[in-house]
């Protein structure tokens, strides 16, 4: 194992600046998967479980969603919510420090509701209740992406070190080109945020400035 005195942020910035870094690139048709942009994780003034990295995160996500919708590409929003009994939370909800954060988030709870700053087209966007970290785990996300002819998945949301990373790894594992707009993901602490951006950039995804993703979508011609 190599040792270093650099912080996670410094390691990430060094990798980001490497001109030899190769990319997966965008494919023929993208989809946007917004992971758990719900009040439990987006409203720090209300809930101890929430966090904010870039204050414009949801603004950027909304812009991406508008661009994708206009080009006939799927927009998916996930949220976490469980039965009042917690029976569907599984072993993830058995640790004492997880019980409040997970098992108590029920479907009718404000914490389960998607942040009302999110611009959701309720007639067209897909809203999906997931129960584990990855948006792919035991949901129909994979089959929906296949149905829509998607080969590129743009992942936003939180947390960078948790549900975003899990979704990104599962996306790559299913052979989707995977894109993470840097300003569109967030975490509670700086070190895991940048450590996981580093890891995803090195192995699983293209971590790009959101401006680059917007530029691609502005030039993107829908597949016919």
mmCIF file of C-alpha atoms in Angstrom:
data_model
loop_
_atom_site.group_PDB
_atom_site.id
_atom_site.type_symbol
_atom_site.label_atom_id
_atom_site.label_comp_id
_atom_site.label_asym_id
_atom_site.label_seq_id
_atom_site.Cartn_x
_atom_site.Cartn_y
_atom_site.Cartn_z
ATOM 1 C CA UNK A 1 0.000 0.000 0.000
ATOM 2 C CA UNK A 2 1.256 3.449 -0.894
ATOM 3 C CA UNK A 3 1.294 6.014 1.891
ATOM 4 C CA UNK A 4 0.605 9.702 1.474
ATOM 5 C CA UNK A 5 0.250 12.859 3.512
ATOM 6 C CA UNK A 6 -2.289 14.222 1.023
ATOM 7 C CA UNK A 7 -5.918 14.687 2.001
ATOM 8 C CA UNK A 8 -8.702 12.918 0.144
ATOM 9 C CA UNK A 9 -9.517 16.205 -1.586
ATOM 10 C CA UNK A 10 -5.900 16.620 -2.718
ATOM 11 C CA UNK A 11 -5.737 13.059 -4.053
ATOM 12 C CA UNK A 12 -8.955 13.646 -5.968
ATOM 13 C CA UNK A 13 -7.784 16.969 -7.407
ATOM 14 C CA UNK A 14 -4.494 15.382 -8.514
ATOM 15 C CA UNK A 15 -6.307 12.579 -10.330
ATOM 16 C CA UNK A 16 -8.749 15.059 -11.844
ATOM 17 C CA UNK A 17 -5.837 17.106 -13.225
ATOM 18 C CA UNK A 18 -4.041 14.091 -14.731
ATOM 19 C CA UNK A 19 -4.018 14.596 -18.526
ATOM 20 C CA UNK A 20 -3.514 10.840 -19.051
ATOM 21 C CA UNK A 21 -6.749 9.925 -17.280
ATOM 22 C CA UNK A 22 -8.937 7.948 -19.664
ATOM 23 C CA UNK A 23 -12.717 8.225 -19.792
ATOM 24 C CA UNK A 24 -15.605 5.914 -20.586
ATOM 25 C CA UNK A 25 -17.347 8.726 -22.426
ATOM 26 C CA UNK A 26 -21.010 9.252 -23.248
ATOM 27 C CA UNK A 27 -22.870 6.688 -25.294
ATOM 28 C CA UNK A 28 -25.880 6.820 -27.602
ATOM 29 C CA UNK A 29 -28.631 7.533 -25.084
ATOM 30 C CA UNK A 30 -28.418 8.822 -21.497
ATOM 31 C CA UNK A 31 -30.749 8.626 -18.515
ATOM 32 C CA UNK A 32 -30.657 10.653 -15.312
ATOM 33 C CA UNK A 33 -30.854 8.806 -11.976
ATOM 34 C CA UNK A 34 -31.289 11.170 -9.009
ATOM 35 C CA UNK A 35 -30.546 9.259 -5.827
ATOM 36 C CA UNK A 36 -32.489 10.088 -2.663
ATOM 37 C CA UNK A 37 -32.924 13.851 -3.012
ATOM 38 C CA UNK A 38 -35.418 13.672 -0.163
ATOM 39 C CA UNK A 39 -35.810 15.922 2.846
ATOM 40 C CA UNK A 40 -34.066 13.493 5.198
ATOM 41 C CA UNK A 41 -30.849 14.111 3.263
ATOM 42 C CA UNK A 42 -31.280 17.579 1.726
ATOM 43 C CA UNK A 43 -32.599 19.728 4.588
ATOM 44 C CA UNK A 44 -29.778 20.254 7.140
ATOM 45 C CA UNK A 45 -31.811 22.916 8.956
ATOM 46 C CA UNK A 46 -34.500 20.313 9.717
ATOM 47 C CA UNK A 47 -32.834 16.915 10.002
ATOM 48 C CA UNK A 48 -29.555 15.730 11.520
ATOM 49 C CA UNK A 49 -29.272 13.134 8.758
ATOM 50 C CA UNK A 50 -29.098 15.807 6.041
ATOM 51 C CA UNK A 51 -26.031 17.353 4.424
ATOM 52 C CA UNK A 52 -25.039 19.897 1.783
ATOM 53 C CA UNK A 53 -21.894 20.074 -0.311
ATOM 54 C CA UNK A 54 -22.705 22.372 -3.227
ATOM 55 C CA UNK A 55 -25.573 24.753 -2.358
ATOM 56 C CA UNK A 56 -26.627 24.740 -6.029
ATOM 57 C CA UNK A 57 -26.880 20.946 -6.215
ATOM 58 C CA UNK A 58 -30.645 20.738 -6.765
ATOM 59 C CA UNK A 59 -30.568 23.676 -9.179
ATOM 60 C CA UNK A 60 -28.020 21.786 -11.295
ATOM 61 C CA UNK A 61 -30.038 18.564 -11.085
ATOM 62 C CA UNK A 62 -33.166 20.373 -12.242
ATOM 63 C CA UNK A 63 -31.328 21.776 -15.243
ATOM 64 C CA UNK A 64 -30.070 18.318 -16.196
ATOM 65 C CA UNK A 65 -33.592 16.921 -15.814
ATOM 66 C CA UNK A 66 -35.042 19.591 -18.111
ATOM 67 C CA UNK A 67 -32.402 18.932 -20.771
ATOM 68 C CA UNK A 68 -32.937 15.182 -20.689
ATOM 69 C CA UNK A 69 -36.736 15.415 -20.791
ATOM 70 C CA UNK A 70 -36.543 17.748 -23.784
ATOM 71 C CA UNK A 71 -34.544 15.105 -25.616
ATOM 72 C CA UNK A 72 -36.835 12.199 -24.794
ATOM 73 C CA UNK A 73 -34.517 10.618 -22.231
ATOM 74 C CA UNK A 74 -35.659 9.047 -18.939
ATOM 75 C CA UNK A 75 -35.476 10.939 -15.650
ATOM 76 C CA UNK A 76 -35.619 8.794 -12.507
ATOM 77 C CA UNK A 77 -35.899 9.891 -8.869
ATOM 78 C CA UNK A 78 -35.353 7.466 -6.004
ATOM 79 C CA UNK A 79 -36.246 7.807 -2.346
ATOM 80 C CA UNK A 80 -35.914 5.657 0.754
ATOM 81 C CA UNK A 81 -38.953 4.791 2.875
ATOM 82 C CA UNK A 82 -39.961 1.786 4.960
ATOM 83 C CA UNK A 83 -42.967 0.229 6.621
ATOM 84 C CA UNK A 84 -43.746 1.542 10.091
ATOM 85 C CA UNK A 85 -42.630 -1.815 11.506
ATOM 86 C CA UNK A 86 -39.303 -1.638 9.673
ATOM 87 C CA UNK A 87 -39.851 -5.201 8.446
ATOM 88 C CA UNK A 88 -38.722 -4.273 4.936
ATOM 89 C CA UNK A 89 -35.507 -2.585 6.110
ATOM 90 C CA UNK A 90 -33.675 -5.872 6.617
ATOM 91 C CA UNK A 91 -30.400 -6.222 8.461
ATOM 92 C CA UNK A 92 -29.427 -2.677 7.402
ATOM 93 C CA UNK A 93 -31.815 -1.315 10.019
ATOM 94 C CA UNK A 94 -30.679 -3.530 12.889
ATOM 95 C CA UNK A 95 -27.686 -1.469 14.014
ATOM 96 C CA UNK A 96 -28.571 0.938 16.796
ATOM 97 C CA UNK A 97 -27.067 3.946 15.011
ATOM 98 C CA UNK A 98 -29.058 3.159 11.862
ATOM 99 C CA UNK A 99 -32.477 2.683 13.430
ATOM 100 C CA UNK A 100 -33.441 6.362 13.533
ATOM 101 C CA UNK A 101 -31.836 7.190 10.191
ATOM 102 C CA UNK A 102 -33.537 4.391 8.295
ATOM 103 C CA UNK A 103 -36.307 2.409 9.958
ATOM 104 C CA UNK A 104 -38.193 5.477 11.125
ATOM 105 C CA UNK A 105 -38.413 6.949 7.607
ATOM 106 C CA UNK A 106 -41.876 5.812 6.592
ATOM 107 C CA UNK A 107 -43.820 6.545 3.411
ATOM 108 C CA UNK A 108 -45.923 9.285 5.022
ATOM 109 C CA UNK A 109 -43.018 10.948 6.815
ATOM 110 C CA UNK A 110 -41.733 14.340 5.620
ATOM 111 C CA UNK A 111 -38.243 12.846 5.581
ATOM 112 C CA UNK A 112 -39.318 10.431 2.838
ATOM 113 C CA UNK A 113 -40.696 13.157 0.582
ATOM 114 C CA UNK A 114 -38.568 14.352 -2.305
ATOM 115 C CA UNK A 115 -37.321 17.883 -1.690
ATOM 116 C CA UNK A 116 -39.922 20.288 -3.068
ATOM 117 C CA UNK A 117 -37.145 22.233 -4.785
ATOM 118 C CA UNK A 118 -36.809 19.281 -7.161
ATOM 119 C CA UNK A 119 -38.683 19.879 -10.411
ATOM 120 C CA UNK A 120 -40.419 16.545 -10.977
ATOM 121 C CA UNK A 121 -42.677 15.882 -13.928
ATOM 122 C CA UNK A 122 -45.219 13.641 -12.227
ATOM 123 C CA UNK A 123 -46.708 12.573 -15.565
ATOM 124 C CA UNK A 124 -43.444 11.436 -17.074
ATOM 125 C CA UNK A 125 -40.597 11.063 -14.576
ATOM 126 C CA UNK A 126 -40.155 7.724 -12.844
ATOM 127 C CA UNK A 127 -40.250 7.895 -9.031
ATOM 128 C CA UNK A 128 -38.930 4.785 -7.347
ATOM 129 C CA UNK A 129 -38.910 3.627 -3.716
ATOM 130 C CA UNK A 130 -35.675 1.773 -2.994
ATOM 131 C CA UNK A 131 -34.795 0.035 0.258
ATOM 132 C CA UNK A 132 -31.089 -0.606 -0.026
ATOM 133 C CA UNK A 133 -28.144 1.539 -1.043
ATOM 134 C CA UNK A 134 -28.074 0.941 -4.796
ATOM 135 C CA UNK A 135 -30.906 2.234 -6.958
ATOM 136 C CA UNK A 136 -30.542 -1.008 -8.924
ATOM 137 C CA UNK A 137 -30.917 -3.433 -6.015
ATOM 138 C CA UNK A 138 -34.230 -5.314 -6.291
ATOM 139 C CA UNK A 139 -35.879 -2.506 -8.276
ATOM 140 C CA UNK A 140 -36.868 -2.505 -11.939
ATOM 141 C CA UNK A 141 -34.390 0.250 -12.792
ATOM 142 C CA UNK A 142 -32.184 -1.994 -14.923
ATOM 143 C CA UNK A 143 -35.056 -3.312 -17.015
ATOM 144 C CA UNK A 144 -36.480 0.203 -17.465
ATOM 145 C CA UNK A 145 -33.149 1.471 -18.761
ATOM 146 C CA UNK A 146 -32.955 -1.472 -21.150
ATOM 147 C CA UNK A 147 -36.509 -0.814 -22.361
ATOM 148 C CA UNK A 148 -35.647 2.816 -23.087
ATOM 149 C CA UNK A 149 -32.477 1.856 -24.963
ATOM 150 C CA UNK A 150 -30.221 3.623 -22.463
ATOM 151 C CA UNK A 151 -26.481 2.970 -22.450
ATOM 152 C CA UNK A 152 -25.328 5.937 -20.318
ATOM 153 C CA UNK A 153 -26.415 6.650 -16.748
ATOM 154 C CA UNK A 154 -25.891 10.073 -15.172
ATOM 155 C CA UNK A 155 -26.005 9.721 -11.374
ATOM 156 C CA UNK A 156 -26.723 12.564 -8.941
ATOM 157 C CA UNK A 157 -27.812 12.779 -5.285
ATOM 158 C CA UNK A 158 -26.439 11.500 -2.028
ATOM 159 C CA UNK A 159 -24.589 10.363 -0.287
ATOM 160 C CA UNK A 160 -21.446 10.254 -2.396
ATOM 161 C CA UNK A 161 -19.925 7.563 -0.184
ATOM 162 C CA UNK A 162 -23.144 5.586 0.206
ATOM 163 C CA UNK A 163 -26.078 5.311 -2.162
ATOM 164 C CA UNK A 164 -24.431 7.222 -5.015
ATOM 165 C CA UNK A 165 -21.344 5.037 -4.975
ATOM 166 C CA UNK A 166 -23.413 1.844 -4.689
ATOM 167 C CA UNK A 167 -25.555 2.929 -7.641
ATOM 168 C CA UNK A 168 -22.479 3.842 -9.688
ATOM 169 C CA UNK A 169 -20.797 0.482 -9.066
ATOM 170 C CA UNK A 170 -23.977 -1.394 -9.989
ATOM 171 C CA UNK A 171 -24.398 0.776 -13.084
ATOM 172 C CA UNK A 172 -20.916 -0.046 -14.353
ATOM 173 C CA UNK A 173 -21.423 -3.706 -13.421
ATOM 174 C CA UNK A 174 -24.404 -3.732 -15.799
ATOM 175 C CA UNK A 175 -22.227 -2.269 -18.564
ATOM 176 C CA UNK A 176 -23.699 1.231 -18.512
ATOM 177 C CA UNK A 177 -21.352 4.123 -19.173
ATOM 178 C CA UNK A 178 -21.660 6.028 -15.920
ATOM 179 C CA UNK A 179 -21.305 9.775 -15.402
ATOM 180 C CA UNK A 180 -21.177 11.645 -12.069
ATOM 181 C CA UNK A 181 -21.544 15.453 -12.290
ATOM 182 C CA UNK A 182 -19.307 16.580 -9.437
ATOM 183 C CA UNK A 183 -21.494 19.446 -8.193
ATOM 184 C CA UNK A 184 -24.587 17.207 -8.169
ATOM 185 C CA UNK A 185 -23.499 14.772 -5.446
ATOM 186 C CA UNK A 186 -23.044 15.447 -1.756
ATOM 187 C CA UNK A 187 -22.025 13.906 1.537
ATOM 188 C CA UNK A 188 -22.008 14.728 5.219
ATOM 189 C CA UNK A 189 -18.211 14.909 5.570
ATOM 190 C CA UNK A 190 -15.485 16.156 3.248
ATOM 191 C CA UNK A 191 -13.103 13.180 3.458
ATOM 192 C CA UNK A 192 -15.538 10.407 2.424
ATOM 193 C CA UNK A 193 -16.990 12.707 -0.245
ATOM 194 C CA UNK A 194 -13.659 13.274 -1.970
ATOM 195 C CA UNK A 195 -12.317 9.784 -1.259
ATOM 196 C CA UNK A 196 -15.298 8.305 -3.077
ATOM 197 C CA UNK A 197 -15.150 10.814 -5.929
ATOM 198 C CA UNK A 198 -11.524 9.720 -6.312
ATOM 199 C CA UNK A 199 -12.423 6.037 -6.242
ATOM 200 C CA UNK A 200 -15.303 6.396 -8.695
ATOM 201 C CA UNK A 201 -13.195 8.480 -11.065
ATOM 202 C CA UNK A 202 -10.327 5.975 -10.899
ATOM 203 C CA UNK A 203 -12.463 2.882 -11.475
ATOM 204 C CA UNK A 204 -16.183 3.134 -12.074
ATOM 205 C CA UNK A 205 -17.317 6.398 -13.665
ATOM 206 C CA UNK A 206 -16.447 9.629 -15.372
ATOM 207 C CA UNK A 207 -16.623 12.290 -12.663
ATOM 208 C CA UNK A 208 -17.083 15.529 -14.564
ATOM 209 C CA UNK A 209 -17.910 19.178 -13.908
ATOM 210 C CA UNK A 210 -21.653 19.633 -14.351
ATOM 211 C CA UNK A 211 -20.871 22.217 -17.042
ATOM 212 C CA UNK A 212 -19.341 19.435 -19.171
ATOM 213 C CA UNK A 213 -22.472 17.304 -18.806
ATOM 214 C CA UNK A 214 -24.679 20.265 -19.704
ATOM 215 C CA UNK A 215 -22.490 20.948 -22.731
ATOM 216 C CA UNK A 216 -22.870 17.345 -23.915
ATOM 217 C CA UNK A 217 -26.642 17.415 -23.455
ATOM 218 C CA UNK A 218 -26.866 20.718 -25.305
ATOM 219 C CA UNK A 219 -25.243 19.068 -28.334
ATOM 220 C CA UNK A 220 -26.933 15.691 -27.934
ATOM 221 C CA UNK A 221 -29.181 14.555 -30.788
ATOM 222 C CA UNK A 222 -31.830 12.054 -29.677
ATOM 223 C CA UNK A 223 -31.523 8.538 -31.044
ATOM 224 C CA UNK A 224 -34.251 7.776 -33.576
#
